[in-house]
Amino acid sequence: MSARRGLEGQVAVVTGAARGVGELLARKLSARGAKVALVGLEPEELKRVSERLPTDSAYWHADVTDAEAMVRVAAEVVERFGAVDIVCANAGVAQAGPFLDTDETAWRRVIEVNLLGSATTARAFLPALTASRGYLLQIASLAAIAPAPMMTAYCASKSGVEAFAHSLRAEVGHRGVRVGVGYLSWTDTDMVRGADRDEVMRELRQRLPWPAGRTYPLGPAVDRLVAGIERRSAHVYAQWWLRGMQSMRGCLPAFIHAVGRREMRRAEPRLAATREERGGLVGAGGAADEKARTAGTADTERHR
């Protein structure tokens, strides 16, 4: 296991920093002495987070899927702080429901934000990370290890970013840049609470075998992510048992198929009855993304 590095004076960028994992990650990095650049779609929430950090910080209102905007953000972060040592590609949205019942625009948006937005973030900040021999933490999910029904877009996107990060790690390691993948199970965030508003989805999740079916507190999960950042770890597990899931990946598809077929058959009548109630992206973060797209492309703007 790599030794921990102090974060004092390091410059950390966190995308999706307005709430949930991103907000608490920014707070905990700042508490350890890092300067923090916050990026997201909710300027008022980003301002609230920034004003409460104990170290130097600034925030940028930008969409991670906008390549031109993210290149501009990266340049302005370097101008503002002098360097970038850590990038946490955390921005993400989710959608729940049977594939054929989901809104195609929202389905595509999950892929755009979670996968393409992560790659856009990495492309924008890699020159600065190369200069500092820094660290990129890509937030993935249990969904990358064990793709489950009712989450096709989310599972596809998280499997994609996991593969992207593994590939990128091998590509940039000789330049001194380290790349890690962060895995989280169901964690108490707006996104998970939003998914739980779907009664069928909530029940299906609760029927998952222990320990996958429970919701885990946010604080300890983010503490584990911060420890992984301090170690520049290749793999970071926000819940202790996720590490063991890696050794089971070969047999998981057959198990998920057997369980999923049984559970979906049982839930199908209720899913048909609630089809019209099923909307787009879930949670407050999903609502913010939809609002930003409705209003037009987010202005890329720096705030001290």
Coordinates of C-alpha atoms in Angstrom, one line a residue:
M1 CA 0.0 0.0 0.0
S2 CA 1.3 3.4 -0.9
A3 CA 2.2 5.9 1.8
R4 CA -0.2 8.8 2.4
R5 CA 0.8 12.2 1.1
G6 CA -0.1 15.3 2.9
L7 CA -2.6 17.5 1.1
E8 CA -1.5 20.8 2.5
G9 CA -1.1 23.3 -0.3
Q10 CA -2.2 20.9 -3.0
V11 CA -4.7 22.1 -5.5
A12 CA -7.7 19.9 -6.0
V13 CA -10.4 20.1 -8.7
V14 CA -13.8 18.5 -7.9
T15 CA -16.5 18.3 -10.5
G16 CA -20.1 17.9 -9.5
A17 CA -19.2 19.7 -6.3
A18 CA -22.5 21.4 -5.5
R19 CA -23.9 18.5 -3.5
G20 CA -23.5 14.9 -2.4
V21 CA -20.2 13.1 -2.8
G22 CA -18.6 16.1 -4.6
E23 CA -19.5 18.6 -1.9
L24 CA -18.3 16.5 1.0
L25 CA -15.2 15.6 -0.9
A26 CA -14.4 19.2 -1.4
R27 CA -15.0 19.9 2.3
K28 CA -12.8 17.1 3.5
L29 CA -10.0 17.9 1.1
S30 CA -10.1 21.5 2.2
A31 CA -10.0 20.4 5.9
R32 CA -6.8 18.6 5.1
G33 CA -5.2 21.8 3.7
A34 CA -5.9 21.5 0.0
K35 CA -7.0 24.5 -2.1
V36 CA -10.1 23.6 -4.0
A37 CA -11.6 24.4 -7.4
L38 CA -15.3 23.5 -7.6
V39 CA -17.0 22.9 -10.9
G40 CA -20.6 22.3 -11.5
L41 CA -24.0 23.5 -12.9
E42 CA -25.4 25.1 -9.7
P43 CA -23.6 28.4 -9.1
E44 CA -25.6 29.3 -6.0
E45 CA -24.9 25.9 -4.4
L46 CA -21.2 26.0 -5.5
K47 CA -20.9 29.5 -3.9
R48 CA -22.4 28.1 -0.7
V49 CA -19.9 25.3 -0.6
S50 CA -16.9 27.5 -1.5
E51 CA -17.7 30.1 1.2
R52 CA -17.7 27.5 3.9
L53 CA -14.3 25.9 3.0
P54 CA -11.4 26.8 5.4
T55 CA -8.8 27.0 2.6
D56 CA -8.5 29.1 -0.5
S57 CA -11.2 28.1 -3.1
A58 CA -13.1 29.3 -6.1
Y59 CA -15.9 27.9 -8.2
W60 CA -16.7 27.6 -11.9
H61 CA -20.2 27.3 -13.4
A62 CA -19.6 24.9 -16.3
D63 CA -21.0 21.7 -18.0
V64 CA -18.4 18.9 -18.0
T65 CA -19.7 17.8 -21.4
D66 CA -18.7 21.1 -23.0
A67 CA -15.1 20.5 -24.2
E68 CA -14.4 24.2 -25.0
A69 CA -15.7 25.3 -21.6
M70 CA -13.7 22.7 -19.7
V71 CA -10.5 23.6 -21.4
R72 CA -11.1 27.2 -20.4
V73 CA -11.9 26.1 -16.8
A74 CA -8.6 24.2 -16.7
A75 CA -6.6 27.2 -17.9
E76 CA -8.4 29.5 -15.4
V77 CA -7.8 27.1 -12.5
V78 CA -4.1 27.0 -13.3
E79 CA -4.1 30.8 -13.6
R80 CA -5.9 31.2 -10.2
F81 CA -4.0 28.6 -8.2
G82 CA -0.7 28.2 -10.1
A83 CA -1.1 24.4 -10.6
V84 CA -3.4 21.4 -10.4
D85 CA -2.3 18.4 -8.4
I86 CA -5.6 16.4 -8.0
V87 CA -8.7 16.1 -10.2
C88 CA -11.7 14.3 -8.9
A89 CA -14.0 13.5 -11.9
N90 CA -17.2 13.1 -9.8
A91 CA -19.9 14.8 -11.8
G92 CA -22.7 12.3 -12.6
V93 CA -26.4 11.8 -13.1
A94 CA -28.7 8.8 -13.1
Q95 CA -31.9 7.4 -14.5
A96 CA -33.9 4.4 -13.3
G97 CA -36.5 2.2 -15.0
P98 CA -36.8 -0.5 -17.7
F99 CA -34.8 0.4 -20.8
L100 CA -37.8 0.5 -23.2
D101 CA -39.8 2.8 -20.8
T102 CA -37.0 5.3 -20.3
D103 CA -36.9 8.7 -22.0
E104 CA -34.2 8.5 -24.7
T105 CA -33.0 12.0 -24.2
A106 CA -32.4 11.4 -20.5
W107 CA -30.8 8.0 -21.2
R108 CA -28.3 9.6 -23.5
R109 CA -27.6 12.4 -21.1
V110 CA -26.5 9.9 -18.5
I111 CA -23.9 8.6 -20.9
E112 CA -22.9 12.1 -21.9
V113 CA -22.3 13.3 -18.4
N114 CA -20.9 10.2 -16.7
L115 CA -18.7 8.9 -19.5
L116 CA -18.1 11.6 -22.0
G117 CA -18.0 14.3 -19.4
S118 CA -15.4 12.4 -17.4
A119 CA -13.3 12.0 -20.6
T120 CA -13.7 15.7 -21.3
T121 CA -12.6 16.6 -17.8
A122 CA -9.5 14.4 -18.1
R123 CA -8.6 15.8 -21.5
A124 CA -8.8 19.3 -20.2
F125 CA -6.8 18.8 -17.0
L126 CA -4.2 16.2 -18.1
P127 CA -1.7 18.9 -19.2
A128 CA -1.7 20.4 -15.8
L129 CA -1.6 17.0 -14.1
T130 CA 1.4 16.1 -16.2
A131 CA 3.2 19.2 -15.2
S132 CA 2.6 18.5 -11.5
R133 CA 2.9 14.7 -11.8
G134 CA -0.5 14.7 -10.2
Y135 CA -3.5 12.3 -9.7
L136 CA -6.8 11.8 -11.4
L137 CA -9.6 10.0 -9.4
Q138 CA -12.4 8.8 -11.6
I139 CA -15.6 8.1 -9.6
A140 CA -17.1 4.8 -10.8
S141 CA -19.6 2.6 -9.0
L142 CA -20.6 -0.9 -7.9
A143 CA -22.6 -0.6 -11.1
A144 CA -19.3 -1.1 -13.0
I145 CA -18.6 -4.3 -11.2
A146 CA -22.1 -5.7 -11.1
P147 CA -24.4 -4.1 -13.8
A148 CA -28.0 -4.6 -12.7
P149 CA -31.4 -4.3 -14.4
M150 CA -33.4 -1.0 -14.3
M151 CA -30.1 1.0 -14.6
T152 CA -28.9 0.4 -18.1
A153 CA -27.6 3.9 -18.8
Y154 CA -25.9 4.3 -15.4
C155 CA -24.3 0.8 -15.5
A156 CA -23.1 1.4 -19.1
S157 CA -21.6 4.8 -18.2
K158 CA -19.9 3.6 -15.0
S159 CA -18.5 0.5 -16.8
G160 CA -17.2 2.8 -19.4
V161 CA -15.5 5.2 -17.1
E162 CA -13.9 2.3 -15.2
A163 CA -12.4 1.0 -18.5
F164 CA -11.4 4.5 -19.6
A165 CA -9.5 5.1 -16.3
H166 CA -7.7 1.8 -16.5
S167 CA -6.7 2.4 -20.0
L168 CA -5.6 6.0 -19.2
R169 CA -3.6 4.8 -16.2
A170 CA -1.4 2.7 -18.5
E171 CA -1.1 5.5 -21.0
V172 CA 0.1 8.3 -18.7
G173 CA 1.9 6.5 -16.0
H174 CA 5.3 7.0 -17.5
R175 CA 4.7 10.7 -17.3
G176 CA 4.3 10.5 -13.6
V177 CA 0.5 10.9 -13.6
R178 CA -1.4 8.4 -11.5
V179 CA -5.0 7.5 -12.2
G180 CA -7.4 5.9 -9.7
V181 CA -11.0 4.5 -9.9
G182 CA -13.3 5.1 -7.0
Y183 CA -16.1 2.6 -6.3
L184 CA -19.2 3.4 -4.3
S185 CA -22.2 1.3 -3.5
W186 CA -25.6 2.8 -2.6
T187 CA -24.6 5.9 -0.6
D188 CA -26.9 8.4 1.0
T189 CA -27.0 11.2 -1.6
D190 CA -29.7 13.1 -3.4
M191 CA -29.2 10.8 -6.4
V192 CA -29.9 7.6 -4.4
R193 CA -32.8 9.3 -2.6
G194 CA -34.2 10.4 -5.9
A195 CA -34.0 6.8 -7.3
D196 CA -35.8 5.5 -4.2
R197 CA -38.8 7.7 -5.0
D198 CA -39.6 5.0 -7.6
E199 CA -41.4 2.4 -5.4
V200 CA -40.5 -0.5 -7.6
M201 CA -36.9 0.5 -7.9
R202 CA -36.7 1.0 -4.1
E203 CA -38.1 -2.5 -3.4
L204 CA -35.9 -4.2 -6.0
R205 CA -32.9 -2.6 -4.4
Q206 CA -33.9 -3.5 -0.9
R207 CA -34.2 -7.2 -2.0
L208 CA -30.6 -7.4 -3.1
P209 CA -28.5 -9.8 -1.1
W210 CA -26.6 -8.4 1.8
P211 CA -24.5 -6.2 1.9
A212 CA -25.5 -4.7 -1.5
G213 CA -29.1 -3.8 -0.6
R214 CA -28.5 -1.2 2.1
T215 CA -27.8 2.5 1.8
Y216 CA -24.5 3.5 3.4
P217 CA -23.7 6.8 5.1
L218 CA -21.9 9.5 3.1
G219 CA -19.3 10.5 5.6
P220 CA -17.3 7.2 5.9
A221 CA -17.6 6.7 2.2
V222 CA -15.9 10.0 1.4
D223 CA -13.3 9.5 4.1
R224 CA -12.2 6.4 2.2
L225 CA -12.1 8.3 -1.0
V226 CA -9.9 11.0 0.6
A227 CA -7.6 8.3 2.0
G228 CA -7.3 6.9 -1.5
I229 CA -6.4 10.4 -2.9
E230 CA -3.7 10.8 -0.2
R231 CA -2.2 7.4 -1.3
R232 CA -2.7 8.1 -5.0
S233 CA -4.4 4.7 -5.1
A234 CA -5.3 2.8 -8.3
H235 CA -8.4 1.5 -6.7
V236 CA -10.4 3.2 -3.9
Y237 CA -13.4 1.4 -2.3
A238 CA -15.9 3.6 -0.5
Q239 CA -17.4 0.6 1.3
W240 CA -15.2 -2.1 2.7
W241 CA -16.8 -5.1 1.0
L242 CA -16.5 -3.7 -2.5
R243 CA -12.8 -4.8 -2.7
G244 CA -14.0 -8.4 -2.4
M245 CA -16.4 -8.0 -5.3
Q246 CA -13.5 -7.7 -7.7
S247 CA -12.6 -11.4 -7.3
M248 CA -16.2 -12.4 -8.1
R249 CA -16.6 -10.5 -11.3
G250 CA -16.5 -13.7 -13.4
C251 CA -19.5 -15.3 -11.8
L252 CA -21.6 -12.1 -11.3
P253 CA -23.3 -11.9 -14.7
A254 CA -24.9 -15.4 -14.3
F255 CA -26.0 -14.6 -10.8
I256 CA -27.4 -11.2 -11.7
H257 CA -29.3 -12.8 -14.7
A258 CA -30.9 -15.4 -12.5
V259 CA -31.9 -13.1 -9.7
G260 CA -32.9 -10.3 -12.1
R261 CA -35.1 -12.5 -14.2
R262 CA -37.0 -13.6 -11.1
E263 CA -37.3 -10.1 -9.7
M264 CA -38.3 -8.5 -12.9
R265 CA -41.0 -11.1 -13.6
R266 CA -42.4 -10.4 -10.1
A267 CA -42.3 -6.6 -10.6
E268 CA -43.5 -6.4 -14.2
P269 CA -47.2 -5.8 -13.5
R270 CA -46.4 -2.9 -11.2
L271 CA -43.9 -1.5 -13.6
A272 CA -46.5 -1.4 -16.4
A273 CA -48.9 0.4 -14.1
T274 CA -46.5 3.1 -13.2
R275 CA -44.9 3.5 -16.7
E276 CA -46.3 7.0 -17.2
E277 CA -45.0 8.2 -13.9
R278 CA -41.4 7.4 -14.8
G279 CA -39.5 10.6 -15.8
G280 CA -36.0 11.7 -16.6
L281 CA -33.0 12.1 -14.4
V282 CA -33.3 11.4 -10.7
G283 CA -32.6 13.5 -7.7
A284 CA -31.8 17.2 -7.2
G285 CA -28.6 16.9 -9.3
G286 CA -30.6 15.5 -12.1
A287 CA -33.1 18.3 -11.9
A288 CA -30.3 20.8 -11.9
D289 CA -28.9 19.2 -15.1
E290 CA -32.3 19.3 -16.8
K291 CA -32.8 22.9 -15.8
A292 CA -29.4 23.9 -17.2
R293 CA -30.1 22.2 -20.5
T294 CA -33.5 23.8 -20.7
A295 CA -32.0 27.2 -20.1
G296 CA -29.2 26.7 -22.6
T297 CA -25.5 25.9 -22.3
A298 CA -24.2 26.9 -18.9
D299 CA -22.0 30.0 -18.8
T300 CA -18.5 29.2 -17.9
E301 CA -17.7 31.7 -15.2
R302 CA -15.1 31.8 -12.4
H303 CA -16.1 33.0 -9.0
R304 CA -13.7 33.9 -6.2

